[in-house]
Tab-separated table of C-alpha atoms and ligand atoms in Angstrom:
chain	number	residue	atom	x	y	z
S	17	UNK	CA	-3.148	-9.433	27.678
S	18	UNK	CA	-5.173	-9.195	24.038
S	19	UNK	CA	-2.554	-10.126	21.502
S	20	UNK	CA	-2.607	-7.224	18.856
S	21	UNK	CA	-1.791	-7.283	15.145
S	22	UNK	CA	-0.923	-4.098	12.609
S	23	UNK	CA	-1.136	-5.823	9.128
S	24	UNK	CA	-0.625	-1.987	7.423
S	25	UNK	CA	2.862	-0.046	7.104
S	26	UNK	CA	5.577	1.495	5.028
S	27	UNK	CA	9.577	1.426	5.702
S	28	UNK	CA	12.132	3.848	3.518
S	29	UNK	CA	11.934	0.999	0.813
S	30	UNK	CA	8.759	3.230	-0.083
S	31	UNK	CA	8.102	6.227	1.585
S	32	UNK	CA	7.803	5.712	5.737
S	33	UNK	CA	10.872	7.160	7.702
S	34	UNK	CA	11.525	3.929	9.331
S	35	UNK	CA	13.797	0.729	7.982
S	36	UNK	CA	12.248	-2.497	7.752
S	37	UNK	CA	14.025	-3.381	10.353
S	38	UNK	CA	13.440	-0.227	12.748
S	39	UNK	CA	9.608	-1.100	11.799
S	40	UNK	CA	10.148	-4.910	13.695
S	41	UNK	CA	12.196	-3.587	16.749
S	42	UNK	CA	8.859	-0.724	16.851
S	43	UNK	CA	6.458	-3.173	16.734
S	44	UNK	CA	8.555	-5.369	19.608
S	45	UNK	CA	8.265	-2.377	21.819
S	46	UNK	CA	5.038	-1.877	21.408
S	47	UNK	CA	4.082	-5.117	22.237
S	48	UNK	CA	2.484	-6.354	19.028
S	49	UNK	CA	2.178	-9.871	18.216
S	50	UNK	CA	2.268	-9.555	14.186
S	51	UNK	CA	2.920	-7.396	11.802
S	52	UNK	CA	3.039	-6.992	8.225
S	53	UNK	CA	5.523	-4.548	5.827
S	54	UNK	CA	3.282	-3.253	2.932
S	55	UNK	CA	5.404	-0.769	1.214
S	56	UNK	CA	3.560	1.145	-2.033
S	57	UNK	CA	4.367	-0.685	-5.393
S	58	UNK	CA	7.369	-2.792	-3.844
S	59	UNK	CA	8.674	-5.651	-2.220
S	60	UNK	CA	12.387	-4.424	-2.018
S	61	UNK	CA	12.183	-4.241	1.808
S	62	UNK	CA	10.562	-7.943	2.895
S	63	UNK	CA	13.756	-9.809	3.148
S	64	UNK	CA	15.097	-7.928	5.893
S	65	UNK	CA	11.737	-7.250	7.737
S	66	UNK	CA	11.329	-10.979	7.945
S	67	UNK	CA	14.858	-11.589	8.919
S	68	UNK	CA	14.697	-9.230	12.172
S	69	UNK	CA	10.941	-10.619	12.615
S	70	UNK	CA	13.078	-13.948	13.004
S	71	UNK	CA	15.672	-12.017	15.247
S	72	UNK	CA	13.129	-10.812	17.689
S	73	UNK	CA	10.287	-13.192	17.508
S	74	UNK	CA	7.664	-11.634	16.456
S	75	UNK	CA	5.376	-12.695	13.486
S	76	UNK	CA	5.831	-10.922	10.096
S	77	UNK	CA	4.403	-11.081	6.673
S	78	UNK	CA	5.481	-9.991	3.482
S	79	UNK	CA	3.074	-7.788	2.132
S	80	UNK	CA	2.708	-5.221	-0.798
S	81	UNK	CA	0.515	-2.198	-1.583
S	82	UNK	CA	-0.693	-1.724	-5.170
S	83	UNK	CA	-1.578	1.162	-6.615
S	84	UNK	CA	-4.617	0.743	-9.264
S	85	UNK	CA	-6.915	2.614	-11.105
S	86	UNK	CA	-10.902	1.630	-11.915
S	87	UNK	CA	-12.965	3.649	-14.175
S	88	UNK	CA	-13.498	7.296	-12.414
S	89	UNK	CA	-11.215	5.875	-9.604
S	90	UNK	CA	-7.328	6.965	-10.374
S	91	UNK	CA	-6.287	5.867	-7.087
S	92	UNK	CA	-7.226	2.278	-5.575
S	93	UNK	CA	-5.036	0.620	-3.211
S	94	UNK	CA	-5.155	-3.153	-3.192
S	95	UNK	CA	-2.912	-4.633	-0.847
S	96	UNK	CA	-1.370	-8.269	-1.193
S	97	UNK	CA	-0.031	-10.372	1.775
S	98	UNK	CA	2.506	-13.596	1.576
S	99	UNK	CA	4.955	-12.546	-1.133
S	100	UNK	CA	7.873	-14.724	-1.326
S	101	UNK	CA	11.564	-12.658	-1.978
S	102	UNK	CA	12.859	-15.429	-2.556
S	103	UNK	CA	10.455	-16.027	-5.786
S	104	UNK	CA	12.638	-14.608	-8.566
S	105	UNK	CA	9.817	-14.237	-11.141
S	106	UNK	CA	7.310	-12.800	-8.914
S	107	UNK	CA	10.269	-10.617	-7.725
S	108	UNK	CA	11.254	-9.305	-11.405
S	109	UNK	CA	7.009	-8.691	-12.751
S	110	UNK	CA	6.937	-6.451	-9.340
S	111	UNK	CA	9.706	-4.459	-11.199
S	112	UNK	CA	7.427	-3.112	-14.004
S	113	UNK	CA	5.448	-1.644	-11.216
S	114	UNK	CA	8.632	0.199	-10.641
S	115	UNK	CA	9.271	1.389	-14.005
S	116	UNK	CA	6.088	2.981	-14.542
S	117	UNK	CA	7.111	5.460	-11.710
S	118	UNK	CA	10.450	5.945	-13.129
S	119	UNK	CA	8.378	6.434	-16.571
S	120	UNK	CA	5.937	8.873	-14.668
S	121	UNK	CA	8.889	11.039	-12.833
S	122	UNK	CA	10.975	11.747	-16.030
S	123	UNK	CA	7.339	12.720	-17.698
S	124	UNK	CA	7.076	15.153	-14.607
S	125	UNK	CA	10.627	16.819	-14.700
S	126	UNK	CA	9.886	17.350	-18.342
S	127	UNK	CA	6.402	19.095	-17.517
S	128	UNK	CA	7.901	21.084	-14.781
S	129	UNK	CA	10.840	22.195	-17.013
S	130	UNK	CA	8.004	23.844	-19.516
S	131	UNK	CA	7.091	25.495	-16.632
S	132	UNK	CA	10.134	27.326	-15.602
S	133	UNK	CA	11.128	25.160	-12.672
S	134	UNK	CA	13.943	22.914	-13.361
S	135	UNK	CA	14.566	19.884	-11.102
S	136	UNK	CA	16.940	17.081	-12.232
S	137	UNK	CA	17.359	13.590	-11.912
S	138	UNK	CA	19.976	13.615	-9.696
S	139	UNK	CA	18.474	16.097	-6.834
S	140	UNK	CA	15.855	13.626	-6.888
S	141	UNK	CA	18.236	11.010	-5.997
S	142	UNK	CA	19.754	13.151	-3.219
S	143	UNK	CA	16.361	13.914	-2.194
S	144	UNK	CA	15.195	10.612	-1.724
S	145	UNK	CA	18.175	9.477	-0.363
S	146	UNK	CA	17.797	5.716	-1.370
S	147	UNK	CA	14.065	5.787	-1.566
S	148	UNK	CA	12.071	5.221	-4.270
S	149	UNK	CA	11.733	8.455	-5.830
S	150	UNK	CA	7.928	9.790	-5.195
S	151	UNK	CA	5.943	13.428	-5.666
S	152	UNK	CA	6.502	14.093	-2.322
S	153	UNK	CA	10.740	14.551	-3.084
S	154	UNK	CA	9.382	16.502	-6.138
S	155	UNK	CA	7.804	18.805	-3.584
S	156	UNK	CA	10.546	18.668	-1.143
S	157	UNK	CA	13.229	20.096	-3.642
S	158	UNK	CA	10.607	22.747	-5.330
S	159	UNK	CA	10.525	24.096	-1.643
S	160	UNK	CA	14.091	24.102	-1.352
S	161	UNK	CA	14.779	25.812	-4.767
S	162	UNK	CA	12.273	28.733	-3.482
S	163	UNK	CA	9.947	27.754	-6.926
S	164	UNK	CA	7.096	27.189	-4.284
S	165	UNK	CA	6.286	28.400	-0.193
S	166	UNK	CA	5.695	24.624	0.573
S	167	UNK	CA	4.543	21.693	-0.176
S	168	UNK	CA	0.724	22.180	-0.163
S	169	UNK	CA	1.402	24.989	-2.343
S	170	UNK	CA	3.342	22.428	-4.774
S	171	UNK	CA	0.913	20.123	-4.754
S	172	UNK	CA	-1.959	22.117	-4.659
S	173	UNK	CA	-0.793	24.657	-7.408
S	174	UNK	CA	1.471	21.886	-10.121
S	175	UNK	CA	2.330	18.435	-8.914
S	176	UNK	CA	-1.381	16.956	-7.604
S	177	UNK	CA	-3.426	14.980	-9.016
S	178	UNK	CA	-5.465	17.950	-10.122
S	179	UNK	CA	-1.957	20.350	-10.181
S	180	UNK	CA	-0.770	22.496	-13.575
S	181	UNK	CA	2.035	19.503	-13.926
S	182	UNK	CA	-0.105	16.491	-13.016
S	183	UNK	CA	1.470	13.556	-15.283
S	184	UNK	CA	-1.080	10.141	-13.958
S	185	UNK	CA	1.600	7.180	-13.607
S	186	UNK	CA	0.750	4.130	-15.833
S	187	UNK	CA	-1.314	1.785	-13.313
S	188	UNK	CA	-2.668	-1.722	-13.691
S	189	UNK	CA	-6.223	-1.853	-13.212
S	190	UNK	CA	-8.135	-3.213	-9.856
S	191	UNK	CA	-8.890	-6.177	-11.202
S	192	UNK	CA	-5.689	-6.315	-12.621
S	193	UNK	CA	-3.671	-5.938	-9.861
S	194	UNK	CA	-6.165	-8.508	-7.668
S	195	UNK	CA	-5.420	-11.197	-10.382
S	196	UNK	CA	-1.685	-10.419	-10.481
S	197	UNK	CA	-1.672	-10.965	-6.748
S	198	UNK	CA	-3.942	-14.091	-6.883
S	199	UNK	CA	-2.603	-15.984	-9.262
S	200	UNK	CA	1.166	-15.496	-7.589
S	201	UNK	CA	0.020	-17.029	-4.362
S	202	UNK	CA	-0.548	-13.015	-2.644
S	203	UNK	CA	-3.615	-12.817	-0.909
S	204	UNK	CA	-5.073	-9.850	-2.394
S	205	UNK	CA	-6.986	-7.608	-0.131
S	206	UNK	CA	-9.169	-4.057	-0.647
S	207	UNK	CA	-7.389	-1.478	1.249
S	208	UNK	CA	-9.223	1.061	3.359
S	209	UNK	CA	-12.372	1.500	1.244
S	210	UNK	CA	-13.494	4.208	3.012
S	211	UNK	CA	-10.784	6.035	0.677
S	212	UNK	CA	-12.295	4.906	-2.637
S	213	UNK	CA	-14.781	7.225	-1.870
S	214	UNK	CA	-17.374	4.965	-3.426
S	215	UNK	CA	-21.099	4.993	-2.034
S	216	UNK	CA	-21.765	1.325	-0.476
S	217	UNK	CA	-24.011	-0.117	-3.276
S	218	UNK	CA	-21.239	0.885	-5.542
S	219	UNK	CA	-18.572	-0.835	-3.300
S	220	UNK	CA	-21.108	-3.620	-2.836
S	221	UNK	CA	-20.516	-4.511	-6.530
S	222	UNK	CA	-16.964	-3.415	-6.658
S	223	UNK	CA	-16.304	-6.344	-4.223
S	224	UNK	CA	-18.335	-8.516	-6.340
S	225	UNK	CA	-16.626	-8.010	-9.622
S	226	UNK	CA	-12.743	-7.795	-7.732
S	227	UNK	CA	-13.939	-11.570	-6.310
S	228	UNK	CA	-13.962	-12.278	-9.485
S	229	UNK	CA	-10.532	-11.608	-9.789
S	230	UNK	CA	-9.295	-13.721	-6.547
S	231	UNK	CA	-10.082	-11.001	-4.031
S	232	UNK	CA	-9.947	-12.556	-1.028
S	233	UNK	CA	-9.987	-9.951	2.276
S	234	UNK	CA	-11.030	-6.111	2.744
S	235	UNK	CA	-9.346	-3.848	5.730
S	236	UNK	CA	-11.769	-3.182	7.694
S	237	UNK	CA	-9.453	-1.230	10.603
S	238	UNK	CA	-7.292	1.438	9.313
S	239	UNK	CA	-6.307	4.778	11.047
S	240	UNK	CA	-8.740	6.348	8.890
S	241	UNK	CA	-11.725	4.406	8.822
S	242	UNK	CA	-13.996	5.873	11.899
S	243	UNK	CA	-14.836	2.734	14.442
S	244	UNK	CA	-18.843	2.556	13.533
S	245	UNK	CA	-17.454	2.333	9.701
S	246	UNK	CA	-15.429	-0.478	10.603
S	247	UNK	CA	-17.879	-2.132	11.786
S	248	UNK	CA	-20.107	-1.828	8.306
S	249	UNK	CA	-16.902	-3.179	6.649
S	250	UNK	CA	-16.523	-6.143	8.591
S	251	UNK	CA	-20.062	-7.124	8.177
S	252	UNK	CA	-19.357	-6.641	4.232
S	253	UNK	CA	-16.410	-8.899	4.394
S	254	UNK	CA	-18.337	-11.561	6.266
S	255	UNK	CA	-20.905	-11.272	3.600
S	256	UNK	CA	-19.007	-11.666	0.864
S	257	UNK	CA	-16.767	-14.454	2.621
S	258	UNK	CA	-13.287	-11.844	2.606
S	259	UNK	CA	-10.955	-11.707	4.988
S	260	UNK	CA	-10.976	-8.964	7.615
S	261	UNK	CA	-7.531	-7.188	7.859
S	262	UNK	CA	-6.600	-3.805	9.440
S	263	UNK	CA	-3.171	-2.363	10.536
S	264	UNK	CA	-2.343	1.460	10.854
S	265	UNK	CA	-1.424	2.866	7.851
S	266	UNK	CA	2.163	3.721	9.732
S	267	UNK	CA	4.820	6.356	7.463
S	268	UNK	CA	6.845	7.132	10.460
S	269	UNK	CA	7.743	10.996	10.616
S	270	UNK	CA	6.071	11.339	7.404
S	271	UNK	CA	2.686	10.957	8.533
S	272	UNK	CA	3.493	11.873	12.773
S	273	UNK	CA	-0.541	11.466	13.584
S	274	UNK	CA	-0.333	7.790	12.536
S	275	UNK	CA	0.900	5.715	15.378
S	276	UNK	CA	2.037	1.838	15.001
S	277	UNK	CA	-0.245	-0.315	16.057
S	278	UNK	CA	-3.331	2.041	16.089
S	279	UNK	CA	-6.329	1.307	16.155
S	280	UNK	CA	-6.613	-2.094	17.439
S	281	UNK	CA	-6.896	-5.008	15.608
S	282	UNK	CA	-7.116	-8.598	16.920
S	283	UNK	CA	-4.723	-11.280	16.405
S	284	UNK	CA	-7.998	-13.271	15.132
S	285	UNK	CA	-8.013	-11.423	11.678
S	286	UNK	CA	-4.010	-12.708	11.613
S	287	UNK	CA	-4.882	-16.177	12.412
S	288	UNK	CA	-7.700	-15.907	9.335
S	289	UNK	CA	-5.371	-14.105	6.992
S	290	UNK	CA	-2.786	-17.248	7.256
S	291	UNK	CA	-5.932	-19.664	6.522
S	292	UNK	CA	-6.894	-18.405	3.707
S	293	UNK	CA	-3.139	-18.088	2.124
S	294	UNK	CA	-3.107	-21.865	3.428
S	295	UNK	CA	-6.554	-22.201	1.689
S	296	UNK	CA	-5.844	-20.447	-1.332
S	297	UNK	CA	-3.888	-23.126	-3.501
S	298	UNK	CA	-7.266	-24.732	-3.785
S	299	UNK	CA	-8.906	-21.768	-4.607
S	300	UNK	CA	-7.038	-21.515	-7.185
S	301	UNK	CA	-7.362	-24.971	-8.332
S	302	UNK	CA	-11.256	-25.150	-8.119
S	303	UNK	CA	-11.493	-22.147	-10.433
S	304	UNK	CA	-9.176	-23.545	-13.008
S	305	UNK	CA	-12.201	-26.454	-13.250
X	407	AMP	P1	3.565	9.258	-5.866
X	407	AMP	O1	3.466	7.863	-5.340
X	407	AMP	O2	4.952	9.620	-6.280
X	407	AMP	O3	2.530	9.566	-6.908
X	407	AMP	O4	3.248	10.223	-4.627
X	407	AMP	C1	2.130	9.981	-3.838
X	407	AMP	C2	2.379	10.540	-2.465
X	407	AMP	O5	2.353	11.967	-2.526
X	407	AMP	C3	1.290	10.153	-1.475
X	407	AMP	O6	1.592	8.939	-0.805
X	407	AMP	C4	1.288	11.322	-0.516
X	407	AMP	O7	2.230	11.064	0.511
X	407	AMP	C5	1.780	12.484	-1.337
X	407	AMP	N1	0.660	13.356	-1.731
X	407	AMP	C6	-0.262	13.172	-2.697
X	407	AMP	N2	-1.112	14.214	-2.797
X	407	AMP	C7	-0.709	15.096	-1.841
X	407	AMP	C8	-1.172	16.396	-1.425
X	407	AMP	N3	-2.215	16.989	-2.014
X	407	AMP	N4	-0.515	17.007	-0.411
X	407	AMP	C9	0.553	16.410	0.176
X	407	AMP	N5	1.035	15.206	-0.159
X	407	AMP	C10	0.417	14.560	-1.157
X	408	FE	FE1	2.193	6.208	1.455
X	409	FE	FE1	-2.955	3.108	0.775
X	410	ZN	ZN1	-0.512	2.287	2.925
């Protein structure tokens, strides 16, 4: 049988409806060979996705998903695999990634308060329930206090990007965010670039100036790249010497049409990824010269 990979997915640490440890035990049933946990702006959940990866033998990394901003781009997710919990100052500059959302949500209960609808602190702890506290729990409790229908109209109508209470959440920039990764040992990798929404001579210098930065792989499978566009992103990556990755994108309940382990992605791009984390030391070395 083809061994199978899904180097893309989010527990409750961030906002997926499975545990880091439900996500291994998934993964087992499925039949996957390796997996990776990339939760959005954290690494709170890799210790214990590793430990049941140990558990029930099957591969894991520790991965992260950044969210950046570039220019006329407010929302560019780089992703960054081999993060080490264990690394207490890595660890504690992930936190200010943190605090900016924690900035960004008290900014929003403040701009929704000026508009009549009062949501507190607290029923956004309840909300989330242990998870970091996101606009979709904003949405959640404006549905629940009967300010909105549901939460398209919530997001569409005040707390969207282009919504009455949009507040934009302090962000490091792309390049930012690559070197941050980089120079911490994280392989730093474009997520699906298909969502950038940038035409490809645009992305064709993107990837030039984030190289510049330590970029070192693009995801060229995800559950929302088309196959035929995949296969335009993996001949980008191989000209521009980056890593291929791809994994699902999996939320659990939270996003039901996204299924673990879908598409397929080969066990190949794993076997590179490792490499170049192996390889990367160097790279970092040379480029101090
Ligand atoms: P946050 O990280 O708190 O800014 O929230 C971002 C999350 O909100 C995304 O991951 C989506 O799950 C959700 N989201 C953003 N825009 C929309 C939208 N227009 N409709 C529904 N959910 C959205
Ligand atoms: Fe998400
Ligand atoms: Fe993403
Ligand atoms: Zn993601």
């Amino acid at each position: 049988m083809r061994k199978l990979i899904d180097l893309h997915m989010h527990s409750t640490v961030s906002d997926g409806t499975y545990t880091p440890s439900e996500l291994v035990r998934h993964a087992k049933e499925k039949g996957l060979s390796a997996i990776a946990l990339t939760d959005h702006d954290t690494a709170g959940g890799v210790k214990e996705f590793l430990e049941e990866g140990k558990k029930q033998g099957i591969e894991t990394i520790a991965g992260i998903e950044i969210s950046s901003l570039f220019e006329g781009y407010p929302e560019i997710h780089v992703l960054g695999y081999f993060i080490d919990p264990e690394n207490k100052d890595v660890m504690e500059k992930l936190n200010f990634l943190q605090d900016a959302r924690k900035v960004r949500n008290i900014k929003l209960i403040a701009r929704l308060k000026d508009l009549g609808f009062e949501v507190t602190w607290e029923e956004l702890e309840k909300e989330a329930n242990g998870q970091l506290i996101g606009r979709p729990h904003f949405a959640a409790l404006m549905v629940k206090k009967g300010f909105v229908k549901d939460t398209n109209e919530a997001f569409s109508k005040y707390i969207g990007n282009d919504g009455l209470a949009f507040v934009p959440k302090e962000k490091l920039t792309t390049p930012e965010a690559v070197s941050f990764l980089f120079e911490n040992g994280i392989v730093p990798v474009l997520a699906h670039p298909i969502l950038i929404g940038m035409n490809t001579n645009d992305l064709i210098d993107f990837i030039i100036l984030l190289k510049k930065s330590g970029l070192q792989g693009l995801e060229v499978i995800h559950s929302e790249i088309p196959e035929k566009e995949s296969r335009k992103y993996l001949e980008l990556a191989y000209r521009f010497n980056l890593v291929p990755t791809g994994g699902s994108d999996f939320h659990g309940e939270n996003k039901p049409y996204v299924k673990m382990g879908v598409p397929e992605v080969p066990y190949d791009f794993f076997i590179k990824l490792k490499e170049r984390k192996r390889d990367m030391f160097s790279i970092m070395e040379t480029r101090k010269l």
